[in-house]
Coordinates of C-alpha atoms in Angstrom, one line a residue:
M258 CA 62.1 19.3 25.3
N259 CA 64.6 21.5 27.0
K260 CA 63.7 22.0 30.6
L261 CA 64.4 25.7 30.6
F262 CA 62.3 26.2 27.3
T263 CA 59.5 24.2 29.2
A264 CA 59.7 26.5 32.3
L265 CA 59.6 29.6 30.1
L266 CA 56.5 28.3 28.3
L267 CA 54.7 27.6 31.6
F268 CA 55.7 31.0 32.9
F269 CA 54.5 33.1 29.9
G270 CA 51.4 30.7 29.5
S271 CA 50.6 31.7 33.2
L272 CA 51.0 35.4 32.4
S273 CA 48.7 35.0 29.4
L274 CA 46.0 33.4 31.6
M275 CA 46.5 36.2 34.2
A276 CA 46.0 38.8 31.5
Q277 CA 42.9 37.0 30.2
D278 CA 41.5 36.8 33.8
D279 CA 42.0 40.7 34.0
D280 CA 39.7 41.2 31.1
I281 CA 36.6 40.0 32.9
Y282 CA 33.8 41.6 34.9
K283 CA 34.4 40.7 38.6
Y284 CA 31.3 41.6 40.6
E285 CA 30.9 41.2 44.4
V286 CA 27.5 41.5 46.3
D287 CA 27.0 41.5 50.0
L288 CA 23.7 39.8 51.0
N289 CA 24.5 40.2 54.6
E290 CA 23.7 43.9 54.7
V291 CA 20.5 45.2 53.2
I292 CA 20.0 48.9 53.8
A293 CA 16.7 50.5 53.1
D294 CA 15.7 47.6 50.7
Q295 CA 18.9 48.0 48.8
V296 CA 22.0 45.8 48.4
K297 CA 25.4 47.1 47.5
V298 CA 27.2 46.0 44.3
S299 CA 30.8 46.5 43.4
L300 CA 32.6 45.9 40.1
Q301 CA 36.3 45.4 39.3
V302 CA 36.4 46.6 35.8
P303 CA 37.6 44.5 32.8
S304 CA 41.2 45.6 31.7
S305 CA 40.1 46.2 28.2
V306 CA 37.5 48.9 29.2
Q307 CA 39.9 51.7 30.2
K308 CA 39.8 54.6 27.5
D309 CA 39.0 58.2 27.5
E310 CA 35.3 57.8 28.1
V311 CA 33.3 54.7 28.6
T312 CA 29.6 54.0 28.7
F313 CA 28.0 51.6 31.3
Y314 CA 24.5 50.2 30.8
F315 CA 21.7 48.4 32.5
P316 CA 19.2 46.6 30.1
R317 CA 15.9 48.2 28.9
I318 CA 14.6 44.7 28.2
I319 CA 15.6 41.1 28.4
P320 CA 14.8 38.1 26.4
G321 CA 11.5 36.3 27.2
T322 CA 9.7 39.5 28.1
Y323 CA 7.7 41.7 25.7
E324 CA 7.7 45.1 27.3
I325 CA 10.3 47.7 28.4
H326 CA 11.5 47.4 32.0
D327 CA 14.2 49.9 32.4
Y328 CA 16.3 48.1 34.9
G329 CA 18.6 51.0 35.4
Q330 CA 15.9 53.0 37.2
F331 CA 16.6 50.9 40.2
I332 CA 20.2 51.8 40.4
N333 CA 21.4 54.5 42.8
N334 CA 24.7 56.3 43.9
L335 CA 26.6 54.8 41.0
E336 CA 30.3 55.9 41.6
A337 CA 33.6 55.3 39.6
F338 CA 37.1 55.0 41.1
D339 CA 40.6 54.8 39.5
S340 CA 43.5 52.6 40.8
R341 CA 44.3 55.1 43.5
G342 CA 40.8 55.1 44.8
K343 CA 40.2 58.6 43.4
K344 CA 36.5 59.3 42.2
L345 CA 36.1 59.9 38.4
K346 CA 33.4 62.1 36.9
V347 CA 30.2 60.1 36.2
N348 CA 27.2 61.6 34.2
R349 CA 23.9 59.8 34.1
I350 CA 22.5 60.1 30.7
D351 CA 19.2 58.4 31.2
K352 CA 17.4 55.8 33.2
N353 CA 19.9 53.0 32.0
T354 CA 23.1 54.8 30.8
W355 CA 26.1 56.3 32.6
K356 CA 29.1 58.0 30.9
I357 CA 32.4 57.9 32.8
K358 CA 35.1 60.6 32.0
K359 CA 38.8 60.1 32.0
A360 CA 38.3 56.3 32.3
K361 CA 41.7 55.3 31.2
R362 CA 42.6 54.4 34.9
L363 CA 39.1 53.2 35.7
E364 CA 39.3 50.2 38.0
K365 CA 36.1 50.1 40.2
I366 CA 32.5 50.9 40.0
T367 CA 30.2 50.7 43.1
Y368 CA 26.3 51.4 43.3
L369 CA 23.1 50.5 45.3
V370 CA 20.4 48.3 43.8
E371 CA 16.7 48.8 44.8
D372 CA 14.3 46.0 45.5
I373 CA 12.1 46.1 42.4
W374 CA 9.1 44.4 43.8
D375 CA 8.8 47.0 46.6
A376 CA 9.7 50.0 44.4
K377 CA 7.0 52.7 44.0
L378 CA 6.0 52.4 40.5
K379 CA 3.1 53.6 38.5
E380 CA 2.8 50.2 36.8
P381 CA 4.4 47.3 38.6
L382 CA 6.6 45.1 36.5
F383 CA 6.4 41.4 35.8
E384 CA 7.8 40.0 39.0
P385 CA 9.5 36.8 37.6
A386 CA 11.8 39.2 35.6
C387 CA 12.7 41.3 38.6
T388 CA 14.3 41.3 42.1
N389 CA 13.1 40.9 45.7
F390 CA 15.3 41.3 48.8
E391 CA 14.0 40.0 52.0
A392 CA 17.0 40.2 54.5
G393 CA 17.6 37.0 56.4
K394 CA 14.7 35.2 54.4
V395 CA 15.1 35.1 50.7
F396 CA 16.7 36.9 47.8
F397 CA 14.9 36.4 44.4
I398 CA 17.6 37.7 41.9
N399 CA 17.4 38.1 38.2
N400 CA 20.8 39.1 37.3
N401 CA 19.7 41.8 34.8
G402 CA 18.4 43.8 37.8
L403 CA 21.8 43.6 39.7
F404 CA 24.5 43.8 37.1
G405 CA 25.3 46.0 34.1
F406 CA 27.7 46.0 31.1
F407 CA 29.9 48.4 29.2
E408 CA 29.3 49.3 25.7
G409 CA 30.6 46.6 23.1
K410 CA 31.7 44.4 26.0
E411 CA 28.6 42.1 26.4
K412 CA 30.6 39.0 25.3
L413 CA 33.3 39.2 28.2
K414 CA 33.1 36.6 30.9
F415 CA 31.4 37.6 34.2
E416 CA 32.5 36.4 37.6
L417 CA 30.1 36.9 40.6
T418 CA 31.1 36.7 44.3
F419 CA 28.1 36.7 46.7
N420 CA 28.7 37.2 50.5
R421 CA 25.7 35.4 52.0
P422 CA 24.4 34.2 55.4
N423 CA 26.1 30.9 56.1
D424 CA 22.7 29.0 56.2
F425 CA 21.7 30.3 52.7
Y426 CA 21.8 28.1 49.5
A427 CA 21.9 29.4 45.9
S428 CA 19.6 27.7 43.5
T429 CA 20.8 28.5 39.9
S430 CA 21.9 27.1 36.7
L431 CA 25.1 29.1 36.8
R432 CA 28.4 27.2 37.4
R433 CA 29.9 27.5 41.0
I434 CA 33.6 27.8 40.6
G435 CA 34.5 28.6 44.2
G436 CA 33.6 30.0 47.6
D437 CA 33.4 28.8 51.2
F438 CA 31.0 28.4 54.0
D439 CA 29.4 31.9 53.5
T440 CA 30.6 32.9 49.9
D441 CA 29.7 31.6 46.4
I442 CA 31.7 32.5 43.3
F443 CA 29.9 31.9 39.9
R444 CA 31.2 32.3 36.4
A445 CA 29.1 33.2 33.2
S446 CA 30.4 33.0 29.7
D447 CA 29.0 36.5 28.6
Y448 CA 26.1 38.8 29.6
G449 CA 23.5 36.7 27.9
D450 CA 24.6 33.7 29.8
L451 CA 24.4 35.8 33.0
V452 CA 20.8 37.1 32.3
D453 CA 19.7 33.6 31.6
A454 CA 20.7 32.3 34.9
P455 CA 18.5 33.7 37.8
I456 CA 19.3 32.8 41.5
L457 CA 17.1 32.0 44.4
Y458 CA 18.9 32.4 47.7
S459 CA 17.1 31.0 50.8
N460 CA 17.3 28.3 53.5
P461 CA 17.5 25.4 51.2
D462 CA 14.2 23.4 50.3
T463 CA 15.3 21.5 47.2
V464 CA 14.8 18.2 45.4
N465 CA 17.3 16.8 42.8
F466 CA 16.6 13.9 40.4
K467 CA 17.7 12.6 37.0
L468 CA 15.7 13.0 33.7
G469 CA 17.4 10.9 31.1
Y470 CA 20.8 12.2 31.0
G471 CA 20.0 15.5 32.6
D472 CA 19.9 16.8 36.2
I473 CA 16.7 18.5 37.5
Q474 CA 16.6 20.6 40.5
I475 CA 13.4 22.0 42.1
S476 CA 13.8 24.8 44.7
V477 CA 11.0 26.2 46.6
Y478 CA 10.6 29.2 49.0
S479 CA 7.2 28.9 50.9
P480 CA 7.4 31.1 54.0
N481 CA 4.6 29.4 55.7
K482 CA 5.8 25.9 54.7
K483 CA 2.5 25.2 52.9
A484 CA 4.2 23.4 50.0
T485 CA 7.6 21.8 49.8
A486 CA 10.0 21.0 47.1
K487 CA 9.2 17.3 47.6
D488 CA 5.4 18.1 47.3
I489 CA 6.0 20.0 44.0
A490 CA 8.4 17.5 42.7
D491 CA 6.0 14.8 43.0
K492 CA 3.6 16.7 40.7
I493 CA 6.2 17.9 38.2
R494 CA 8.3 14.8 37.8
P495 CA 5.5 12.6 35.9
M496 CA 5.1 15.6 33.6
L497 CA 8.8 15.9 32.9
E498 CA 9.1 12.3 32.3
A499 CA 6.2 12.5 29.8
Q500 CA 7.8 15.5 28.1
N501 CA 11.1 13.6 27.8
K502 CA 9.2 10.8 25.9
Y503 CA 7.3 13.5 23.8
L504 CA 10.6 14.8 22.7
G505 CA 11.9 11.4 21.7
N506 CA 13.9 10.7 24.9
M507 CA 16.5 13.3 23.8
L508 CA 16.6 16.4 26.0
P509 CA 18.8 19.1 24.6
V510 CA 20.1 20.4 28.1
D511 CA 22.2 18.7 30.7
R512 CA 20.6 20.5 33.6
Y513 CA 17.5 22.5 34.6
H514 CA 16.3 24.4 37.7
F515 CA 12.8 25.3 38.7
L516 CA 13.0 28.2 41.1
I517 CA 9.7 28.7 42.8
Y518 CA 8.6 31.6 45.1
L519 CA 5.2 31.3 46.8
S520 CA 3.8 34.4 48.2
P521 CA 1.0 34.5 51.0
N522 CA 0.1 38.0 50.1
G523 CA 0.1 38.3 46.3
Y524 CA 2.4 40.4 44.1
P525 CA 2.4 44.2 43.3
S526 CA 1.2 43.5 39.8
G527 CA -1.7 41.5 41.0
S528 CA -0.8 38.5 38.8
I529 CA 1.2 35.3 38.9
G530 CA 3.3 33.5 36.3
A531 CA 6.9 32.6 35.4
L532 CA 9.7 33.5 33.1
E533 CA 11.7 30.9 31.0
H534 CA 15.4 30.7 30.6
P535 CA 17.4 28.0 28.7
R536 CA 18.3 26.0 31.9
S537 CA 15.8 27.3 34.3
S538 CA 12.6 29.0 35.0
M539 CA 11.5 31.6 37.7
F540 CA 8.1 31.2 39.2
C541 CA 6.0 33.7 41.2
L542 CA 2.9 31.9 42.4
A543 CA 0.4 32.1 45.3
E544 CA 1.3 30.2 48.6
E545 CA -1.2 27.4 48.7
K546 CA -1.0 23.7 49.5
V547 CA 0.1 21.6 46.6
D548 CA -3.3 20.0 46.0
R549 CA -4.6 23.6 45.2
I550 CA -1.6 24.8 43.1
G551 CA -0.3 21.4 41.8
E552 CA -2.1 21.5 38.4
L553 CA -1.2 25.2 37.9
V554 CA 2.5 24.4 38.5
V555 CA 2.5 21.5 36.2
N556 CA 0.8 23.6 33.4
I557 CA 3.3 26.5 33.7
A558 CA 6.3 24.2 34.2
S559 CA 5.3 22.2 31.2
H560 CA 5.3 25.5 29.1
E561 CA 8.5 26.9 30.3
F562 CA 10.4 23.5 30.1
F563 CA 9.5 23.2 26.4
H564 CA 11.5 26.4 25.9
I565 CA 14.7 24.2 25.9
V566 CA 13.7 23.5 22.4
T567 CA 12.6 26.9 21.2
P568 CA 14.2 29.5 21.4
L569 CA 17.2 27.7 22.8
Y570 CA 17.9 25.5 19.6
I571 CA 15.6 27.3 17.1
Q572 CA 16.0 31.0 17.4
S573 CA 16.2 33.9 15.0
E574 CA 19.1 36.4 14.9
E575 CA 17.0 39.0 16.9
I576 CA 17.0 36.5 19.8
Y577 CA 20.5 35.2 19.3
N578 CA 22.0 38.6 19.0
F579 CA 19.7 40.3 21.5
N580 CA 20.0 44.0 21.8
Y581 CA 19.4 44.9 25.5
M582 CA 19.1 48.7 24.8
N583 CA 17.4 48.9 21.4
P584 CA 15.7 45.5 20.8
K585 CA 14.6 44.3 17.5
M586 CA 11.9 41.6 17.8
S587 CA 11.3 38.6 15.8
K588 CA 8.1 38.0 13.8
H589 CA 8.1 34.3 14.9
L590 CA 6.6 34.8 18.4
W591 CA 4.0 32.2 17.3
L592 CA 6.9 29.7 17.4
Y593 CA 8.5 30.6 20.6
E594 CA 5.3 31.0 22.6
G595 CA 2.4 29.7 20.6
V596 CA 3.8 26.4 19.6
V597 CA 5.3 25.9 23.1
E598 CA 1.9 26.7 24.7
Y599 CA 0.1 24.2 22.5
M600 CA 2.7 21.4 23.2
A601 CA 2.5 22.0 26.9
H602 CA -1.2 20.8 26.8
H603 CA -1.0 18.4 23.8
M604 CA 1.9 16.5 25.6
Q605 CA -0.2 16.1 28.7
C606 CA -3.1 14.7 26.7
Q607 CA -1.0 12.3 24.7
Y608 CA 0.6 10.8 27.9
G609 CA -2.6 10.7 30.1
L610 CA -1.9 13.6 32.4
K611 CA -5.1 15.2 30.9
T612 CA -8.1 13.5 29.5
Q613 CA -9.1 14.1 26.0
E614 CA -12.2 15.9 27.2
E615 CA -9.9 18.2 29.5
F616 CA -7.8 19.0 26.5
M617 CA -10.9 19.9 24.4
D618 CA -11.9 22.2 27.3
K619 CA -8.5 23.8 27.2
L620 CA -8.9 24.5 23.5
C621 CA -12.3 26.0 24.2
E622 CA -10.8 28.3 26.8
K623 CA -8.1 29.4 24.2
V624 CA -10.7 30.5 21.8
Q625 CA -12.9 32.2 24.3
T626 CA -10.0 34.2 25.5
S627 CA -8.6 34.9 22.1
T628 CA -11.9 36.6 21.2
R629 CA -11.3 39.3 23.9
Y630 CA -8.4 40.7 21.9
K631 CA -8.4 42.8 18.7
A632 CA -9.2 40.9 15.6
G633 CA -7.6 41.5 12.2
I634 CA -3.9 41.7 13.5
P635 CA -1.6 39.1 11.9
L636 CA 0.4 37.1 14.2
A637 CA 3.7 38.0 12.5
E638 CA 3.0 41.8 12.6
M639 CA 1.8 41.6 16.3
S640 CA 5.1 39.8 17.2
K641 CA 7.4 42.0 15.2
K642 CA 5.8 45.2 16.8
C643 CA 5.0 43.9 20.2
L644 CA 7.0 46.6 22.0
E645 CA 5.0 49.4 20.1
K646 CA 2.2 50.9 22.2
S647 CA -0.5 50.1 19.8
F648 CA 0.5 46.3 19.8
N649 CA 1.7 45.9 23.3
S650 CA -1.6 45.2 24.8
Q651 CA -2.2 42.5 22.1
Y652 CA 0.9 40.4 22.4
N653 CA -0.6 38.1 25.2
N654 CA -2.9 36.7 22.4
I655 CA 0.0 34.6 21.3
Y656 CA -0.7 32.3 24.1
Y657 CA -4.3 31.8 22.9
K658 CA -4.6 32.5 19.0
G659 CA -1.0 31.5 18.7
A660 CA -1.4 28.2 20.4
L661 CA -4.6 27.6 18.4
T662 CA -2.6 28.3 15.2
A663 CA 0.1 25.8 16.3
M664 CA -2.5 23.2 16.9
C665 CA -4.0 23.6 13.3
F666 CA -0.4 23.6 12.0
D667 CA 0.2 20.3 13.7
L668 CA -3.0 18.9 12.3
E669 CA -2.1 20.0 8.8
L670 CA 1.3 18.2 9.0
I671 CA -0.2 15.0 10.2
R672 CA -2.9 15.1 7.6
L673 CA -0.5 16.0 4.6
S674 CA 2.0 13.4 5.8
E675 CA -0.7 10.7 6.3
G676 CA 0.4 10.3 9.9
Q677 CA 4.1 10.1 9.1
Y678 CA 5.2 13.5 10.4
D679 CA 4.1 16.1 13.1
L680 CA 5.0 19.2 14.8
T681 CA 7.4 17.7 17.5
M682 CA 9.2 16.1 14.5
L683 CA 9.6 19.3 12.7
L684 CA 11.0 21.0 15.9
R685 CA 13.5 18.1 16.2
D686 CA 14.6 18.6 12.5
L687 CA 14.8 22.3 12.9
S688 CA 16.9 21.9 16.0
A689 CA 19.2 19.5 14.2
Y690 CA 19.7 22.0 11.3
Y691 CA 20.1 25.2 13.3
G692 CA 21.3 24.3 16.7
Q693 CA 22.2 26.5 19.8
D694 CA 24.7 28.6 17.9
N695 CA 23.3 28.9 14.4
P696 CA 20.3 31.4 14.4
F697 CA 18.0 31.7 11.3
Q698 CA 17.0 34.8 9.5
D699 CA 13.3 35.7 10.0
V700 CA 12.5 35.7 6.3
E701 CA 14.0 32.2 5.7
L702 CA 12.1 30.2 8.3
Y703 CA 8.9 29.4 6.2
D704 CA 11.2 28.2 3.2
K705 CA 13.3 26.1 5.5
I706 CA 10.1 24.4 6.9
I707 CA 8.8 23.7 3.5
E708 CA 12.2 22.4 2.5
I709 CA 12.4 20.0 5.4
T710 CA 8.8 18.8 5.3
G711 CA 8.5 18.7 1.4
F712 CA 5.1 20.3 1.6
P713 CA 4.8 23.5 -0.4
Q714 CA 1.1 23.7 0.5
L715 CA 2.3 25.1 4.0
Q716 CA 3.1 28.4 2.4
K717 CA -0.6 29.0 2.0
F718 CA -1.1 28.2 5.7
F719 CA 1.6 30.8 6.7
D720 CA 0.2 33.3 4.3
K721 CA -3.3 33.1 5.7
Y722 CA -2.9 32.4 9.4
V723 CA 0.5 33.8 10.4
E724 CA 1.3 36.6 7.9
G725 CA -2.5 37.3 7.1
T726 CA -5.6 37.9 9.1
E727 CA -7.8 35.0 8.0
M728 CA -9.6 33.5 10.8
L729 CA -8.9 29.8 11.7
D730 CA -11.6 27.5 10.3
Y731 CA -11.6 24.9 13.2
N732 CA -14.0 22.5 11.6
K733 CA -11.8 22.5 8.4
F734 CA -8.9 21.4 10.4
L735 CA -10.7 19.2 13.1
E736 CA -13.3 17.3 11.0
P737 CA -10.7 14.9 9.5
Y738 CA -9.9 14.0 13.2
G739 CA -13.6 13.4 14.3
V740 CA -13.8 16.7 16.3
E741 CA -16.6 19.2 15.9
Y742 CA -16.5 22.9 16.8
F743 CA -19.5 24.8 17.7
K744 CA -19.7 28.6 18.0
E745 CA -22.3 28.0 20.7
A746 CA -23.8 24.8 22.1
P747 CA -25.6 23.5 25.3
V748 CA -23.3 21.9 27.9
L749 CA -23.5 20.6 31.4
E750 CA -20.4 21.6 33.2
M751 CA -18.9 23.6 36.2
S752 CA -19.0 27.3 36.2
P753 CA -16.6 28.1 39.0
L754 CA -16.9 31.8 39.0
G755 CA -20.6 31.8 38.4
G756 CA -20.3 34.5 35.8
L757 CA -18.1 37.0 37.7
E758 CA -15.8 36.9 34.8
N759 CA -18.5 38.6 32.6
G760 CA -18.1 42.1 34.1
A761 CA -20.3 41.6 37.0
L762 CA -17.8 43.2 39.5
R763 CA -16.6 46.8 40.1
T764 CA -14.3 48.4 42.7
D765 CA -15.7 51.0 45.1
T766 CA -13.9 54.2 46.4
L767 CA -12.3 52.0 49.1
G768 CA -10.7 49.7 46.5
R769 CA -13.0 46.8 47.4
F770 CA -14.7 44.6 44.8
Y771 CA -18.6 44.8 45.0
M772 CA -21.4 43.1 42.9
A773 CA -22.4 45.8 40.4
K774 CA -24.3 43.7 37.8
A775 CA -25.9 40.7 39.2
E776 CA -27.8 40.1 35.9
K777 CA -24.5 39.0 34.3
L778 CA -24.3 36.1 36.8
D779 CA -25.3 32.6 35.6
E780 CA -27.3 30.0 37.7
F781 CA -24.4 29.0 39.8
G782 CA -23.5 32.7 40.6
S783 CA -27.0 33.7 41.5
K784 CA -28.5 30.5 42.9
Y785 CA -25.7 28.4 44.3
M786 CA -23.3 31.3 45.3
G787 CA -26.3 33.5 46.1
L788 CA -24.6 36.8 45.2
K789 CA -26.7 39.9 45.0
N790 CA -26.1 43.6 43.8
G791 CA -24.2 45.6 46.3
D792 CA -22.4 42.7 48.0
V793 CA -18.8 43.6 48.9
I794 CA -16.5 40.6 48.5
L795 CA -14.1 40.5 51.4
S796 CA -12.6 37.0 51.0
W797 CA -12.5 34.0 48.9
N798 CA -12.1 30.6 50.5
D799 CA -10.4 32.5 53.4
K800 CA -8.1 34.5 51.1
S801 CA -8.4 38.3 51.3
F802 CA -9.9 39.5 48.2
T803 CA -8.4 42.9 46.9
P804 CA -7.3 44.2 43.5
K805 CA -3.7 43.1 44.4
T806 CA -4.7 39.5 45.3
A807 CA -7.9 38.7 43.2
S808 CA -6.2 37.6 40.0
A809 CA -3.9 35.1 41.7
I810 CA -6.6 34.0 44.1
L811 CA -9.1 33.1 41.3
F812 CA -6.5 31.6 39.0
T813 CA -5.3 29.3 41.7
Y814 CA -8.7 28.3 43.0
M815 CA -9.7 27.2 39.6
Q816 CA -6.9 24.8 39.2
G817 CA -7.9 21.1 39.7
L818 CA -11.5 22.2 40.8
K819 CA -13.9 19.3 41.1
V820 CA -17.6 18.9 41.6
G821 CA -18.3 18.9 45.3
D822 CA -15.3 21.0 46.3
P823 CA -16.4 23.7 49.0
L824 CA -16.5 27.5 48.3
A825 CA -16.9 30.1 50.9
I826 CA -17.3 33.8 50.1
R827 CA -17.2 36.3 52.9
I828 CA -19.2 39.5 52.0
L829 CA -20.8 42.6 53.4
R830 CA -24.3 42.9 52.2
P831 CA -26.2 46.3 52.4
D832 CA -29.6 46.7 53.7
G833 CA -32.2 49.1 52.5
E834 CA -30.8 51.9 54.8
G835 CA -27.2 51.7 53.7
N836 CA -26.1 49.5 56.6
Y837 CA -23.8 46.5 56.0
K838 CA -24.0 43.1 57.5
E839 CA -21.1 40.7 57.3
M840 CA -22.0 37.2 56.2
T841 CA -20.5 34.0 54.5
L842 CA -21.9 32.4 51.5
E843 CA -21.2 28.8 51.4
T844 CA -21.8 26.3 48.6
E845 CA -20.2 23.3 46.6
I846 CA -19.1 23.4 43.0
A847 CA -21.7 21.9 40.8
K848 CA -22.4 21.4 37.1
I849 CA -25.2 23.5 35.6
K850 CA -26.8 23.5 32.2
M851 CA -25.9 26.6 30.1
M852 CA -25.2 27.8 26.6
K853 CA -21.5 27.9 26.1
K854 CA -19.5 29.6 23.3
H855 CA -16.7 27.9 21.4
V856 CA -17.2 24.3 22.2
F857 CA -15.1 21.4 20.9
K858 CA -16.7 18.0 20.9
I859 CA -15.3 14.6 20.1
K860 CA -17.8 12.6 17.9
E861 CA -19.1 9.4 19.5
K862 CA -19.1 7.8 16.1
M863 CA -16.3 8.3 13.8
R864 CA -15.4 7.1 10.3
E865 CA -12.4 4.7 10.2
E866 CA -10.1 7.3 8.8
Q867 CA -11.2 9.9 11.4
E868 CA -10.5 7.5 14.3
K869 CA -7.1 6.7 12.8
R870 CA -6.1 10.2 12.5
F871 CA -7.6 11.0 16.0
K872 CA -5.4 8.3 17.6
R873 CA -2.4 9.5 15.7
W874 CA -3.1 13.1 17.1
L875 CA -3.8 12.5 20.6
E876 CA -2.3 9.1 21.6
P877 CA 1.5 8.5 22.3
Q878 CA 3.7 7.8 19.3
I879 CA 7.2 6.4 19.0
K880 CA 9.3 9.2 17.7

């Protein structure tokens, strides 16, 4: 080839690349300077944005959450500048929208971002989907809280530059493309990729290991060093190895990051939890030693990790083309959350991380909790309308009724196929058919499942239990497997809360929990714990017991609880004259006889075909 021609090709090729690099969001964030709980963000505007008027957005909602968050409400002092540094006129239209006039020469935007955890809100938001800035300690970053996008430009690339303390490390699934000792530069393929890659900045406490062909990283922020990444990795790794086997030793991702924040003082919402992403999950848990939170971490991690299958590889158009401003929800939340929740526990039973009896107890808990939600709402309708006010309070039932529906669907697949096919095989086949970049239409999923399985009988299942309101007949599905369901039965087991969960507590004018209805306590609560009407609970196992902390304390306390474990409750007890005496009630966890609702029992004697199906359902299979 002619050398001059070659040189011209290289020259014009480099000009083309430079032009392409101009049409990219270039954000910069300074983590070294946090002023009034705010960080400053600047944006070099993509070259294709300049026109007479442009619209700049922050999302109202992000995938994986089922309520409006309005992330723009935490953005202050947004200003726009042209190439000469002259300010352009900016109008704020609503919480999440800004209009910029005469934007043909728009070059730069700057603004301040408020720490969402510490913001004064009427109703605190779900912390794992938000931001938390603790200067010099930790930055908990969901990118949807820091970075916006222009109308119609969500598919452009994003480049992020973070100026950080030189001893900080970024844990994230984003690809680092540059930086130095106190700077990181990341690249995201589009806004969806950016939102799906949260970042935890702190002094590094990380563990890395291989899982199949993938890389796993566990990063932990524990301010009092009660739990380390190694501690949690020792708990999570056996579960991940079992999940890999459960999925046929074929993980669909090359890397995954667990980002775990442990708080010693609870969270503004009073709850704990995690939010899944295709290659990472963000945890907000109580700071406890790993022997207290280990089982909880494993259960949550198991659920979140299964999302690498759905909705990463099996997703509807509503999720694939997610609308951050005016979202349309899919009716198949039972698939994204219900199926995943069921598999998270089923897998642990199959591979010996839970006993079969513990698995039955988990099913019992699911039924008990599901009855607290409104009956008569089809799963499909509740999913599709979960953002509407009348349905929003019901969508959490997808983790209970949805998981139980997934279990019955799995049992039906095994029965119809005479043990040759199950739910994980169906997910594998759906993943192969659709894949990461081929979403399905909501209306076609049932037909595709029937086509893949060859079982037209499944349409009745969908009509009754997903689209319809018919109650699951647990004995109908479980009897062929040698398991019985009882609406109520006598049991001998632990009652870790002693009946407090039955509405025994109220809050007083000082915001303290007190015993209002001691008659709702069971034998453990009244006899072993010794609680009485009027008792004000100050602490639970040395943890301050307040409306902000109670949920996390009790949820964490019940994880891995065993007979003989100590329990100490510090209280104020009133005398007849209204004076209070501080005392500590101490006991040990014990089993008590009680009548329990919604009980699943494995038959001691099974028919041959029941035993065969039971083993097929709950013992490891080669898939």
